[in-house]
Coordinates of C-alpha atoms in Angstrom, one line a residue:
M1 CA 0.0 0.0 0.0
S2 CA 2.8 2.4 0.9
Q3 CA 4.7 1.6 -2.3
R4 CA 1.6 2.3 -4.3
S5 CA 1.1 5.7 -2.5
A6 CA 4.8 6.5 -3.2
L7 CA 4.2 6.0 -6.9
M8 CA 0.8 7.8 -7.0
G9 CA 2.1 10.9 -5.1
P10 CA 4.4 12.2 -7.9
A11 CA 1.9 11.2 -10.6
L12 CA -0.8 13.2 -8.8
R13 CA 1.5 16.2 -8.5
M14 CA 2.5 16.2 -12.1
G15 CA -1.1 15.6 -13.1
G16 CA -2.2 18.7 -11.2
L17 CA 0.4 20.8 -12.8
V18 CA -0.5 19.6 -16.3
L19 CA -4.2 20.3 -15.5
A20 CA -3.4 23.8 -14.3
L21 CA -1.5 24.5 -17.5
I22 CA -4.3 23.2 -19.7
L23 CA -6.8 25.3 -17.8
L24 CA -4.7 28.4 -18.4
I25 CA -4.4 27.6 -22.1
V26 CA -8.2 27.1 -22.2
V27 CA -8.7 30.5 -20.6
G28 CA -6.2 32.1 -23.0
V29 CA -8.0 30.7 -26.0
A30 CA -11.4 31.7 -24.6
T31 CA -10.4 35.3 -23.8
A32 CA -7.9 36.1 -26.5
G33 CA -8.8 33.7 -29.3
E34 CA -6.3 33.4 -32.2
R35 CA -4.1 36.1 -30.6
F36 CA -3.2 33.5 -27.9
W37 CA -3.2 30.4 -30.1
S38 CA -1.1 31.8 -32.9
T39 CA 2.3 30.3 -33.5
G40 CA 4.0 33.6 -33.0
N41 CA 2.4 34.1 -29.5
L42 CA 3.3 30.5 -28.4
I43 CA 6.9 31.1 -29.4
T44 CA 6.8 34.4 -27.5
V45 CA 5.6 32.5 -24.4
L46 CA 8.4 30.1 -24.7
S47 CA 11.0 32.8 -25.4
L48 CA 9.9 34.8 -22.3
A49 CA 10.1 31.6 -20.2
A50 CA 13.7 30.8 -21.3
V51 CA 15.6 32.9 -18.8
T52 CA 13.4 32.0 -15.8
G53 CA 13.4 28.4 -17.0
V54 CA 17.2 28.0 -17.3
V55 CA 17.9 29.7 -14.0
S56 CA 15.1 27.6 -12.3
I57 CA 17.0 24.4 -13.3
G58 CA 20.0 25.4 -11.2
M59 CA 17.7 26.6 -8.4
T60 CA 16.0 23.2 -8.3
F61 CA 19.2 21.6 -7.3
V62 CA 20.0 24.1 -4.6
I63 CA 16.5 23.9 -3.1
T64 CA 16.5 20.1 -3.3
S65 CA 19.6 20.1 -1.2
G66 CA 17.9 22.2 1.4
G67 CA 19.5 25.5 0.4
I68 CA 18.3 28.7 -1.2
D69 CA 19.9 31.2 -3.6
L70 CA 18.5 34.8 -3.5
S71 CA 21.3 36.2 -5.7
V72 CA 20.5 34.6 -9.1
G73 CA 18.7 37.7 -10.4
A74 CA 21.5 40.1 -9.5
V75 CA 24.1 37.6 -10.8
V76 CA 22.2 37.6 -14.2
G77 CA 22.5 41.4 -14.2
L78 CA 26.2 41.4 -13.3
A79 CA 27.0 38.7 -15.9
S80 CA 25.1 40.6 -18.6
V81 CA 26.9 43.8 -17.8
W82 CA 30.4 42.2 -17.6
A83 CA 29.8 40.4 -20.9
S84 CA 28.7 43.6 -22.7
T85 CA 31.5 45.9 -21.7
L86 CA 33.5 47.5 -24.5
A87 CA 36.6 45.4 -23.5
T88 CA 34.6 42.2 -23.8
Q89 CA 33.1 43.3 -27.1
Y90 CA 36.5 44.3 -28.6
A91 CA 37.8 40.9 -27.5
A92 CA 34.8 39.2 -29.1
E93 CA 35.5 41.0 -32.4
D94 CA 39.1 39.9 -32.3
Y95 CA 38.6 36.3 -31.2
G96 CA 35.0 35.4 -31.8
W97 CA 31.5 35.8 -30.3
W98 CA 32.2 33.0 -27.9
V99 CA 34.1 35.5 -25.7
I100 CA 30.8 37.1 -24.7
V101 CA 29.4 33.7 -23.8
V102 CA 32.4 32.5 -21.8
T103 CA 32.6 35.8 -19.9
A104 CA 28.9 35.6 -18.8
L105 CA 29.3 31.9 -17.8
A106 CA 32.5 32.7 -15.9
V107 CA 31.0 35.6 -14.0
G108 CA 28.0 33.4 -13.0
L109 CA 30.1 30.5 -12.0
V110 CA 32.5 32.5 -9.9
A111 CA 29.6 34.2 -8.1
G112 CA 28.0 30.9 -7.5
L113 CA 31.2 29.4 -6.1
I114 CA 31.6 32.3 -3.8
N115 CA 28.1 31.6 -2.5
G116 CA 29.0 28.0 -2.1
L117 CA 32.2 28.8 -0.2
L118 CA 30.3 31.1 2.2
V119 CA 27.6 28.5 2.8
A120 CA 29.6 25.3 2.9
Y121 CA 32.9 26.5 4.4
G122 CA 32.0 29.8 6.0
K123 CA 29.0 28.1 7.6
M124 CA 26.8 31.2 6.8
P125 CA 23.1 30.6 6.5
A126 CA 22.3 30.3 2.8
F127 CA 19.7 33.1 3.1
M128 CA 22.2 35.6 4.4
A129 CA 25.1 34.6 2.2
T130 CA 23.1 34.8 -1.0
L131 CA 21.4 38.0 0.2
A132 CA 24.8 39.5 0.6
M133 CA 25.7 38.4 -2.9
L134 CA 22.5 39.9 -4.3
A135 CA 23.5 43.3 -2.9
A136 CA 27.1 43.0 -3.9
A137 CA 26.5 41.8 -7.5
R138 CA 23.8 44.4 -8.1
G139 CA 26.1 47.2 -6.8
L140 CA 29.1 46.0 -8.8
A141 CA 27.0 45.8 -12.0
E142 CA 25.9 49.4 -11.4
I143 CA 29.5 50.5 -11.0
I144 CA 30.7 48.7 -14.1
A145 CA 27.9 50.0 -16.3
G146 CA 27.7 53.4 -14.7
R147 CA 24.0 52.9 -14.4
Q148 CA 23.8 52.9 -18.2
T149 CA 22.5 50.4 -20.7
Q150 CA 25.4 48.8 -22.7
I151 CA 24.4 48.0 -26.3
V152 CA 26.0 44.8 -27.7
D153 CA 27.3 45.4 -31.2
V154 CA 28.8 42.0 -32.1
E155 CA 26.8 40.8 -35.1
P156 CA 28.2 37.2 -35.1
F157 CA 26.8 36.8 -31.6
F158 CA 23.3 37.7 -32.8
D159 CA 23.7 35.5 -35.9
V160 CA 24.0 32.6 -33.6
F161 CA 21.7 33.4 -30.7
Q162 CA 18.9 35.1 -32.7
A163 CA 18.7 32.2 -35.2
R164 CA 15.6 30.1 -35.5
P165 CA 16.4 26.4 -36.2
L166 CA 13.2 24.6 -37.3
G167 CA 11.4 27.9 -36.7
V168 CA 12.1 27.9 -33.0
P169 CA 14.4 30.6 -31.5
V170 CA 17.8 29.3 -30.3
I171 CA 17.1 30.7 -26.8
V172 CA 14.2 28.3 -26.5
W173 CA 16.4 25.4 -27.6
I174 CA 18.9 26.4 -24.9
F175 CA 16.1 26.1 -22.3
V176 CA 15.2 22.7 -23.7
V177 CA 18.8 21.4 -23.6
V178 CA 19.5 22.8 -20.1
A179 CA 16.2 21.3 -18.8
A180 CA 17.1 17.9 -20.4
A181 CA 20.6 18.0 -19.0
G182 CA 19.2 19.0 -15.5
W183 CA 16.7 16.1 -15.6
F184 CA 19.4 13.6 -16.5
L185 CA 21.8 15.0 -13.8
L186 CA 19.2 14.9 -11.0
N187 CA 17.5 11.5 -11.9
R188 CA 20.2 9.4 -13.5
T189 CA 23.5 10.3 -11.8
T190 CA 25.3 9.9 -8.5
F191 CA 25.4 13.7 -8.2
G192 CA 21.6 13.9 -8.3
R193 CA 21.1 11.1 -5.8
R194 CA 23.6 12.8 -3.5
T195 CA 21.7 16.1 -3.8
V196 CA 18.5 14.5 -2.8
A197 CA 20.2 12.7 0.1
V198 CA 21.9 15.8 1.4
G199 CA 18.5 17.7 1.4
G200 CA 16.7 14.8 3.0
N201 CA 19.1 14.0 5.8
P202 CA 22.5 15.8 5.9
E203 CA 23.8 13.9 8.9
A204 CA 23.0 10.5 7.4
S205 CA 24.6 11.6 4.1
R206 CA 27.8 12.6 6.0
L207 CA 27.9 9.2 7.7
A208 CA 27.4 7.6 4.3
G209 CA 30.6 9.2 3.1
I210 CA 29.2 12.1 1.1
K211 CA 31.4 15.1 1.2
I212 CA 28.6 17.6 2.0
K213 CA 30.7 20.8 1.9
R214 CA 32.2 20.0 -1.5
H215 CA 28.9 19.0 -2.8
T216 CA 27.2 22.2 -1.6
L217 CA 30.0 24.2 -3.3
Y218 CA 29.2 22.4 -6.6
L219 CA 25.5 23.0 -6.2
Y220 CA 25.8 26.8 -5.8
G221 CA 28.4 26.8 -8.6
L222 CA 25.8 25.1 -10.8
A223 CA 23.2 27.7 -9.8
G224 CA 25.6 30.5 -10.7
L225 CA 26.4 28.8 -14.1
T226 CA 22.7 28.7 -15.0
A227 CA 22.5 32.4 -14.1
G228 CA 25.3 33.0 -16.5
I229 CA 23.4 31.1 -19.2
G230 CA 20.4 33.2 -18.4
A231 CA 22.5 36.4 -18.9
V232 CA 23.5 35.1 -22.4
I233 CA 19.8 34.6 -23.3
L234 CA 18.9 38.1 -22.0
L235 CA 21.8 39.6 -24.1
A236 CA 20.5 37.8 -27.2
R237 CA 16.9 38.9 -26.5
T238 CA 17.4 42.5 -25.6
T239 CA 20.7 43.2 -27.5
A240 CA 22.0 45.0 -24.3
G241 CA 23.5 44.4 -20.9
S242 CA 22.1 46.3 -17.9
S243 CA 22.5 46.4 -14.2
T244 CA 18.7 46.1 -14.0
H245 CA 18.5 42.8 -15.8
G246 CA 17.2 40.1 -13.6
T247 CA 15.6 42.4 -11.1
L248 CA 13.3 40.2 -8.9
L249 CA 14.0 37.2 -11.1
E250 CA 14.9 35.2 -8.0
L251 CA 11.3 35.5 -6.9
D252 CA 9.9 34.1 -10.1
V253 CA 12.5 31.3 -10.1
I254 CA 11.8 30.2 -6.6
A255 CA 8.1 30.4 -7.2
A256 CA 8.4 28.2 -10.3
V257 CA 10.5 25.6 -8.5
V258 CA 8.2 25.4 -5.5
V259 CA 5.0 25.4 -7.6
G260 CA 6.6 22.6 -9.6
G261 CA 6.8 20.4 -6.5
T262 CA 10.3 20.7 -5.2
L263 CA 10.2 20.8 -1.4
L264 CA 11.6 24.0 0.2
A265 CA 12.8 22.0 3.1
G266 CA 14.9 19.8 0.7
G267 CA 15.0 16.1 0.0
R268 CA 12.7 16.1 -3.1
G269 CA 13.2 17.8 -6.4
T270 CA 11.7 17.5 -9.8
I271 CA 13.0 19.1 -13.0
T272 CA 9.8 18.2 -14.9
G273 CA 7.7 20.0 -12.3
T274 CA 10.0 23.0 -12.5
V275 CA 9.6 23.2 -16.2
L276 CA 5.8 23.0 -15.8
G277 CA 5.9 25.7 -13.1
V278 CA 7.8 28.0 -15.4
L279 CA 5.4 27.4 -18.2
I280 CA 2.4 28.0 -15.9
F281 CA 3.7 31.4 -14.8
S282 CA 4.8 32.4 -18.4
T283 CA 1.4 31.5 -19.8
L284 CA -0.4 33.3 -16.9
T285 CA 1.6 36.5 -17.7
N286 CA 0.8 36.2 -21.4
V287 CA -2.9 35.8 -20.8
F288 CA -2.9 38.9 -18.6
V289 CA -1.0 40.9 -21.2
L290 CA -3.2 39.9 -24.1
N291 CA -6.3 40.9 -22.1
N292 CA -4.8 44.2 -20.9
L293 CA -5.3 43.2 -17.2
D294 CA -3.6 45.1 -14.4
S295 CA -0.2 43.9 -13.4
S296 CA -1.2 44.2 -9.8
V297 CA -4.0 41.6 -10.4
Q298 CA -1.4 39.4 -12.0
A299 CA 0.9 39.7 -8.9
I300 CA -2.1 38.7 -6.7
A301 CA -2.8 35.7 -8.9
K302 CA 0.8 34.6 -8.7
G303 CA 0.7 34.9 -5.0
A304 CA -2.4 32.8 -4.8
I305 CA -0.8 30.1 -7.0
I306 CA 2.2 30.0 -4.7
V307 CA 0.1 29.7 -1.6
G308 CA -2.0 26.9 -3.1
A309 CA 1.2 25.0 -4.2
V310 CA 2.7 25.2 -0.8
L311 CA -0.5 24.0 0.9
L312 CA -0.7 21.1 -1.6
Q313 CA 2.9 20.2 -0.8
Q314 CA 2.0 20.0 2.9
W315 CA -1.0 17.9 2.2
F316 CA 0.9 15.5 0.0
A317 CA 3.7 15.3 2.6
S318 CA 1.2 14.5 5.4
R319 CA -0.4 11.8 3.2
E320 CA 3.0 10.2 2.5
R321 CA 3.9 10.2 6.2
V322 CA 0.6 8.5 7.0
S323 CA 1.1 5.9 4.2
T324 CA 4.5 4.9 5.5
T325 CA 3.3 4.4 9.1

């Protein structure tokens, strides 16, 4: 009986997310008609979901391990600014567009590793360590950019990242590839199993031989790396770097991960659920925009969805505890 419940729990959670997405699609079709269902609009929904989606994959690993990263939005802004400085663009013209990409990824990775060092080896609470990084990264981005928008003028970069293979933007394909890689890493590798174990019972994981500090460092590095990828997508979509890029992105990312079914307390994570959570919020935003509804109402709707998701998490957790006793 308990084994059956264990199998039914994830299926019910995924089913609920799929149903919620379908209901939003039905509402979109009913209220906006062809404007919603057009191919162009669907691609817009996916394109707008790409940044949040990519960063959410890294956040899923951090939250699954029992941590949190409040700095991802600021790191996206910092990476976009650093990758769009004149020095970086001159180097990109001399050596190739990949210099911009490597710069953004390196900035994100280094910021993530600093978070990991503070949390794992400095023994700072993840909330405080990443909050400090949020402030520092945003401030550094403003200093580098001089509070100005930095236009990217490297055509080969846009030739690559604004292309549309099979009619779908490259930035959407990046989201798909990162999500697939994240799913494989979490569900089919030792790294993923260790992440779940650390989040579920850190002491037992330590006794089992898992190097928790080093693993935590890697997890925050991964979150920073996905923030760097998000910065590349933003540069491709907006053609500019800005210290305001990624403002409040961390809230959308955490919301998508939690709504998707990853436990804030750690010990359970789902990449599929995270992707569905991202699509739910992106579709919701699109429906509101197409119907010219107030952004304040949209914020209230997002808040209600988050509360509902957390309450469902608690309900499922209580059922699973009962089924195992």
